Amino acid sequence: MRPDIWSAITNAETKRLAELATGRRVLEVGSQFGYSTVVMALVATAVHAVDWHQGDDIVGDHDSLPKLWVNLGRYDVRERVVVHVGRSETVLPLLPAGSFDFAFHDADHTTEAVLTDARLILPLLAPGALLAFHDFGRYGVREAVEALGLEQVSLTHSLVVVQT
Ligand SMILES: C[S@@+](CC[C@H](N)C(=O)[O-])C[C@H]1O[C@@H](n2cnc3c(N)ncnc32)[C@H](O)[C@@H]1O
């Protein structure tokens, strides 16, 4: 199912994200208008969705929060989504350690930002959880993921999954 919400995420990536989120406590960093949030919330136990909703150099400068909230309502997933409005480096250190079974990163794609976010995400994951990054092979994402030194589990278009 492809939600009627703007996103660069492909159909194959959507299918893989839904598989990874099924029955899991999910952490998402980078929600924008809620495409990936909805895809995962339709099948997850819960999704904690972190975004400051002011865009970045790639998606441009805009307030995506009103559309996110409308879209969560349109797909009837508000009760399974916890919306955290703030910068990842501010919000992630406040979340409880070991409390997520899967995390999806699709925020600032510079190498430095992806590495900073990944290092904040890793302590929040339960043992053996999978971690996925969008835009692998674009911007600085590949360099950051490779610097983490984690085993690559799968690559679906630009959605890479690593074992933690
Ligand atoms: C590519 S969009 C996310 C797309 C979304 N996952 C989808 O399904 O289409 C990137 C988002 O990351 C957010 N963002 C960028 N840097 C951030 C940061 N440091 N903290 C929180 N959000 C950030 C932007 O506001 C933007 O909404």
PDB file of C-alpha atoms and ligand atoms in Angstrom:
ATOM      1  CA  MET A   1       0.000   0.000   0.000  1.00  0.00           C
ATOM      2  CA  ARG A   2       1.399   3.414  -1.003  1.00  0.00           C
ATOM      3  CA  PRO A   3      -0.041   6.237   1.118  1.00  0.00           C
ATOM      4  CA  ASP A   4      -1.155   9.300  -0.794  1.00  0.00           C
ATOM      5  CA  ILE A   5       1.575  11.489   0.800  1.00  0.00           C
ATOM      6  CA  TRP A   6       4.542  13.096  -0.986  1.00  0.00           C
ATOM      7  CA  SER A   7       7.796  11.180  -0.501  1.00  0.00           C
ATOM      8  CA  ALA A   8      10.985  10.157  -2.329  1.00  0.00           C
ATOM      9  CA  ILE A   9      10.682   6.638  -0.888  1.00  0.00           C
ATOM     10  CA  THR A  10      10.130   4.067  -3.655  1.00  0.00           C
ATOM     11  CA  ASN A  11       7.521   1.295  -3.690  1.00  0.00           C
ATOM     12  CA  ALA A  12      10.156  -1.398  -3.047  1.00  0.00           C
ATOM     13  CA  GLU A  13      11.545   0.610  -0.122  1.00  0.00           C
ATOM     14  CA  THR A  14       8.012   1.035   1.212  1.00  0.00           C
ATOM     15  CA  LYS A  15       7.437  -2.719   1.197  1.00  0.00           C
ATOM     16  CA  ARG A  16      10.755  -3.337   2.980  1.00  0.00           C
ATOM     17  CA  LEU A  17      10.056  -0.632   5.595  1.00  0.00           C
ATOM     18  CA  ALA A  18       6.682  -2.215   6.358  1.00  0.00           C
ATOM     19  CA  GLU A  19       8.326  -5.634   6.787  1.00  0.00           C
ATOM     20  CA  LEU A  20      10.933  -4.189   9.146  1.00  0.00           C
ATOM     21  CA  ALA A  21       8.391  -2.298  11.253  1.00  0.00           C
ATOM     22  CA  THR A  22       5.817  -5.070  11.642  1.00  0.00           C
ATOM     23  CA  GLY A  23       5.056  -5.714  15.309  1.00  0.00           C
ATOM     24  CA  ARG A  24       8.005  -3.569  16.401  1.00  0.00           C
ATOM     25  CA  ARG A  25       8.559  -0.520  18.593  1.00  0.00           C
ATOM     26  CA  VAL A  26       9.922   1.855  15.974  1.00  0.00           C
ATOM     27  CA  LEU A  27      12.058   4.977  16.197  1.00  0.00           C
ATOM     28  CA  GLU A  28      11.942   7.248  13.134  1.00  0.00           C
ATOM     29  CA  VAL A  29      14.278  10.214  12.639  1.00  0.00           C
ATOM     30  CA  GLY A  30      12.973  12.365   9.777  1.00  0.00           C
ATOM     31  CA  SER A  31       9.204  12.222   9.208  1.00  0.00           C
ATOM     32  CA  GLN A  32       8.472  15.316   7.106  1.00  0.00           C
ATOM     33  CA  PHE A  33       4.868  14.891   5.855  1.00  0.00           C
ATOM     34  CA  GLY A  34       4.545  11.406   7.387  1.00  0.00           C
ATOM     35  CA  TYR A  35       4.878   9.003   4.464  1.00  0.00           C
ATOM     36  CA  SER A  36       7.304   6.635   6.216  1.00  0.00           C
ATOM     37  CA  THR A  37       5.608   7.316   9.549  1.00  0.00           C
ATOM     38  CA  VAL A  38       2.259   6.099   8.201  1.00  0.00           C
ATOM     39  CA  VAL A  39       3.775   3.096   6.361  1.00  0.00           C
ATOM     40  CA  MET A  40       5.350   1.910   9.613  1.00  0.00           C
ATOM     41  CA  ALA A  41       2.552   2.935  11.997  1.00  0.00           C
ATOM     42  CA  LEU A  42       0.039   0.846  10.038  1.00  0.00           C
ATOM     43  CA  VAL A  43       1.947  -2.304  11.102  1.00  0.00           C
ATOM     44  CA  ALA A  44       4.105  -1.350  14.118  1.00  0.00           C
ATOM     45  CA  THR A  45       3.290  -1.501  17.810  1.00  0.00           C
ATOM     46  CA  ALA A  46       4.218   2.190  18.031  1.00  0.00           C
ATOM     47  CA  VAL A  47       6.290   4.731  16.126  1.00  0.00           C
ATOM     48  CA  HIS A  48       8.223   7.520  17.848  1.00  0.00           C
ATOM     49  CA  ALA A  49       8.630  10.107  15.086  1.00  0.00           C
ATOM     50  CA  VAL A  50      11.391  12.697  15.559  1.00  0.00           C
ATOM     51  CA  ASP A  51      11.599  15.761  13.279  1.00  0.00           C
ATOM     52  CA  TRP A  52      12.049  19.463  13.903  1.00  0.00           C
ATOM     53  CA  HIS A  53       9.726  20.087  10.895  1.00  0.00           C
ATOM     54  CA  GLN A  54      11.757  22.963   9.487  1.00  0.00           C
ATOM     55  CA  GLY A  55      13.378  21.066   6.616  1.00  0.00           C
ATOM     56  CA  ASP A  56      17.047  20.996   5.652  1.00  0.00           C
ATOM     57  CA  ASP A  57      19.378  21.794   2.736  1.00  0.00           C
ATOM     58  CA  ILE A  58      17.966  18.951   0.627  1.00  0.00           C
ATOM     59  CA  VAL A  59      14.199  19.155   1.163  1.00  0.00           C
ATOM     60  CA  GLY A  60      14.188  22.948   1.596  1.00  0.00           C
ATOM     61  CA  ASP A  61      12.957  25.165   4.376  1.00  0.00           C
ATOM     62  CA  HIS A  62       9.296  24.557   5.255  1.00  0.00           C
ATOM     63  CA  ASP A  63       6.967  23.738   8.147  1.00  0.00           C
ATOM     64  CA  SER A  64       5.872  20.106   7.611  1.00  0.00           C
ATOM     65  CA  LEU A  65       4.175  19.638  10.992  1.00  0.00           C
ATOM     66  CA  PRO A  66       0.586  20.619  10.024  1.00  0.00           C
ATOM     67  CA  LYS A  67       0.571  18.193   7.072  1.00  0.00           C
ATOM     68  CA  LEU A  68       2.111  15.416   9.181  1.00  0.00           C
ATOM     69  CA  TRP A  69      -0.682  15.698  11.721  1.00  0.00           C
ATOM     70  CA  VAL A  70      -3.388  15.744   9.030  1.00  0.00           C
ATOM     71  CA  ASN A  71      -1.842  12.693   7.349  1.00  0.00           C
ATOM     72  CA  LEU A  72      -1.654  10.726  10.600  1.00  0.00           C
ATOM     73  CA  GLY A  73      -5.366  11.449  10.992  1.00  0.00           C
ATOM     74  CA  ARG A  74      -6.242  10.533   7.392  1.00  0.00           C
ATOM     75  CA  TYR A  75      -4.632   7.106   7.877  1.00  0.00           C
ATOM     76  CA  ASP A  76      -6.060   6.711  11.405  1.00  0.00           C
ATOM     77  CA  VAL A  77      -2.697   6.026  13.076  1.00  0.00           C
ATOM     78  CA  ARG A  78      -2.509   8.901  15.559  1.00  0.00           C
ATOM     79  CA  GLU A  79      -2.933   6.564  18.518  1.00  0.00           C
ATOM     80  CA  ARG A  80       0.170   4.593  17.528  1.00  0.00           C
ATOM     81  CA  VAL A  81       2.458   7.570  16.763  1.00  0.00           C
ATOM     82  CA  VAL A  82       4.296   9.704  19.316  1.00  0.00           C
ATOM     83  CA  VAL A  83       5.353  12.920  17.582  1.00  0.00           C
ATOM     84  CA  HIS A  84       8.566  14.461  18.918  1.00  0.00           C
ATOM     85  CA  VAL A  85       9.051  17.956  17.487  1.00  0.00           C
ATOM     86  CA  GLY A  86      12.689  18.963  17.882  1.00  0.00           C
ATOM     87  CA  ARG A  87      16.176  18.483  16.536  1.00  0.00           C
ATOM     88  CA  SER A  88      17.449  14.924  16.666  1.00  0.00           C
ATOM     89  CA  GLU A  89      20.446  15.908  18.749  1.00  0.00           C
ATOM     90  CA  THR A  90      18.066  17.457  21.312  1.00  0.00           C
ATOM     91  CA  VAL A  91      15.352  14.776  21.365  1.00  0.00           C
ATOM     92  CA  LEU A  92      17.263  11.492  21.025  1.00  0.00           C
ATOM     93  CA  PRO A  93      19.292  11.818  24.266  1.00  0.00           C
ATOM     94  CA  LEU A  94      15.994  12.170  26.165  1.00  0.00           C
ATOM     95  CA  LEU A  95      14.574   8.806  25.022  1.00  0.00           C
ATOM     96  CA  PRO A  96      14.970   5.662  27.160  1.00  0.00           C
ATOM     97  CA  ALA A  97      17.888   3.335  26.384  1.00  0.00           C
ATOM     98  CA  GLY A  98      17.060  -0.017  24.785  1.00  0.00           C
ATOM     99  CA  SER A  99      13.429   0.843  24.092  1.00  0.00           C
ATOM    100  CA  PHE A 100      13.151   0.335  20.299  1.00  0.00           C
ATOM    101  CA  ASP A 101      13.252  -2.814  18.139  1.00  0.00           C
ATOM    102  CA  PHE A 102      13.850  -1.008  14.845  1.00  0.00           C
ATOM    103  CA  ALA A 103      15.013   2.477  13.830  1.00  0.00           C
ATOM    104  CA  PHE A 104      14.730   4.293  10.507  1.00  0.00           C
ATOM    105  CA  HIS A 105      16.887   7.329   9.713  1.00  0.00           C
ATOM    106  CA  ASP A 106      15.854   9.770   6.964  1.00  0.00           C
ATOM    107  CA  ALA A 107      16.854  13.225   8.270  1.00  0.00           C
ATOM    108  CA  ASP A 108      19.923  15.389   7.579  1.00  0.00           C
ATOM    109  CA  HIS A 109      21.941  13.336   5.053  1.00  0.00           C
ATOM    110  CA  THR A 110      25.403  14.833   5.518  1.00  0.00           C
ATOM    111  CA  THR A 111      28.020  12.340   6.711  1.00  0.00           C
ATOM    112  CA  GLU A 112      28.567  14.226   9.949  1.00  0.00           C
ATOM    113  CA  ALA A 113      24.839  14.492  10.755  1.00  0.00           C
ATOM    114  CA  VAL A 114      24.079  10.845   9.917  1.00  0.00           C
ATOM    115  CA  LEU A 115      26.984   9.713  12.103  1.00  0.00           C
ATOM    116  CA  THR A 116      25.909  11.960  14.977  1.00  0.00           C
ATOM    117  CA  ASP A 117      22.315  10.691  14.739  1.00  0.00           C
ATOM    118  CA  ALA A 118      23.385   7.048  14.431  1.00  0.00           C
ATOM    119  CA  ARG A 119      25.548   7.308  17.541  1.00  0.00           C
ATOM    120  CA  LEU A 120      22.578   8.761  19.443  1.00  0.00           C
ATOM    121  CA  ILE A 121      20.196   6.099  18.060  1.00  0.00           C
ATOM    122  CA  LEU A 122      22.336   3.023  18.829  1.00  0.00           C
ATOM    123  CA  PRO A 123      21.950   3.139  22.653  1.00  0.00           C
ATOM    124  CA  LEU A 124      18.167   3.429  22.219  1.00  0.00           C
ATOM    125  CA  LEU A 125      17.927   0.060  20.441  1.00  0.00           C
ATOM    126  CA  ALA A 126      17.225  -3.302  22.063  1.00  0.00           C
ATOM    127  CA  PRO A 127      19.935  -5.952  21.575  1.00  0.00           C
ATOM    128  CA  GLY A 128      20.015  -7.266  18.000  1.00  0.00           C
ATOM    129  CA  ALA A 129      17.710  -4.562  16.596  1.00  0.00           C
ATOM    130  CA  LEU A 130      17.996  -3.547  12.957  1.00  0.00           C
ATOM    131  CA  LEU A 131      18.778   0.029  11.875  1.00  0.00           C
ATOM    132  CA  ALA A 132      17.901   1.400   8.429  1.00  0.00           C
ATOM    133  CA  PHE A 133      19.061   4.489   6.567  1.00  0.00           C
ATOM    134  CA  HIS A 134      17.437   6.072   3.528  1.00  0.00           C
ATOM    135  CA  ASP A 135      19.463   7.598   0.661  1.00  0.00           C
ATOM    136  CA  PHE A 136      22.407   5.199   0.953  1.00  0.00           C
ATOM    137  CA  GLY A 137      24.702   6.106  -1.962  1.00  0.00           C
ATOM    138  CA  ARG A 138      23.467   9.710  -2.055  1.00  0.00           C
ATOM    139  CA  TYR A 139      24.774  12.771  -0.229  1.00  0.00           C
ATOM    140  CA  GLY A 140      27.005  11.520   2.629  1.00  0.00           C
ATOM    141  CA  VAL A 141      24.972   8.555   3.853  1.00  0.00           C
ATOM    142  CA  ARG A 142      27.160   5.714   2.520  1.00  0.00           C
ATOM    143  CA  GLU A 143      30.272   7.227   4.124  1.00  0.00           C
ATOM    144  CA  ALA A 144      28.527   7.530   7.502  1.00  0.00           C
ATOM    145  CA  VAL A 145      27.077   4.019   7.437  1.00  0.00           C
ATOM    146  CA  GLU A 146      30.412   2.512   6.453  1.00  0.00           C
ATOM    147  CA  ALA A 147      32.160   4.455   9.236  1.00  0.00           C
ATOM    148  CA  LEU A 148      29.857   2.770  11.761  1.00  0.00           C
ATOM    149  CA  GLY A 149      31.377  -0.591  10.800  1.00  0.00           C
ATOM    150  CA  LEU A 150      28.115  -2.532  11.216  1.00  0.00           C
ATOM    151  CA  GLU A 151      27.174  -5.591   9.160  1.00  0.00           C
ATOM    152  CA  GLN A 152      24.952  -4.781   6.167  1.00  0.00           C
ATOM    153  CA  VAL A 153      21.831  -6.958   6.124  1.00  0.00           C
ATOM    154  CA  SER A 154      20.084  -5.720   2.978  1.00  0.00           C
ATOM    155  CA  LEU A 155      19.956  -2.959   0.389  1.00  0.00           C
ATOM    156  CA  THR A 156      16.652  -2.103  -1.326  1.00  0.00           C
ATOM    157  CA  HIS A 157      17.152   0.746  -3.786  1.00  0.00           C
ATOM    158  CA  SER A 158      18.676   3.332  -1.387  1.00  0.00           C
ATOM    159  CA  LEU A 159      17.325   1.767   1.837  1.00  0.00           C
ATOM    160  CA  VAL A 160      20.187   0.068   3.631  1.00  0.00           C
ATOM    161  CA  VAL A 161      19.678  -2.057   6.732  1.00  0.00           C
ATOM    162  CA  VAL A 162      22.431  -2.836   9.229  1.00  0.00           C
ATOM    163  CA  GLN A 163      22.601  -5.196  12.170  1.00  0.00           C
ATOM    164  CA  THR A 164      23.303  -3.586  15.547  1.00  0.00           C
TER     165      THR A 164
HETATM  166  C1  LIG B   1      13.865  13.590   3.601  1.00  0.00           C
HETATM  167  S1  LIG B   1      12.803  14.298   4.783  1.00  0.00           S
HETATM  168  C2  LIG B   1      12.014  12.882   5.517  1.00  0.00           C
HETATM  169  C3  LIG B   1      11.151  12.148   4.534  1.00  0.00           C
HETATM  170  C4  LIG B   1      10.210  11.129   5.127  1.00  0.00           C
HETATM  171  N1  LIG B   1      10.892  10.109   5.888  1.00  0.00           N
HETATM  172  C5  LIG B   1       9.355  10.467   4.066  1.00  0.00           C
HETATM  173  O1  LIG B   1       8.804   9.407   4.335  1.00  0.00           O
HETATM  174  O2  LIG B   1       9.198  11.008   2.964  1.00  0.00           O
HETATM  175  C6  LIG B   1      13.944  14.835   6.003  1.00  0.00           C
HETATM  176  C7  LIG B   1      13.335  15.432   7.251  1.00  0.00           C
HETATM  177  O3  LIG B   1      14.373  15.499   8.239  1.00  0.00           O
HETATM  178  C8  LIG B   1      14.157  16.638   9.015  1.00  0.00           C
HETATM  179  N2  LIG B   1      15.433  16.974   9.663  1.00  0.00           N
HETATM  180  C9  LIG B   1      16.596  17.312   9.070  1.00  0.00           C
HETATM  181  N3  LIG B   1      17.556  17.471   9.993  1.00  0.00           N
HETATM  182  C10 LIG B   1      16.986  17.239  11.195  1.00  0.00           C
HETATM  183  C11 LIG B   1      17.456  17.227  12.544  1.00  0.00           C
HETATM  184  N4  LIG B   1      18.735  17.486  12.854  1.00  0.00           N
HETATM  185  N5  LIG B   1      16.601  16.917  13.526  1.00  0.00           N
HETATM  186  C12 LIG B   1      15.297  16.638  13.243  1.00  0.00           C
HETATM  187  N6  LIG B   1      14.793  16.625  11.999  1.00  0.00           N
HETATM  188  C13 LIG B   1      15.629  16.908  10.987  1.00  0.00           C
HETATM  189  C14 LIG B   1      13.628  17.689   8.079  1.00  0.00           C
HETATM  190  O4  LIG B   1      12.863  18.644   8.787  1.00  0.00           O
HETATM  191  C15 LIG B   1      12.794  16.845   7.098  1.00  0.00           C
HETATM  192  O5  LIG B   1      11.430  16.869   7.445  1.00  0.00           O
END
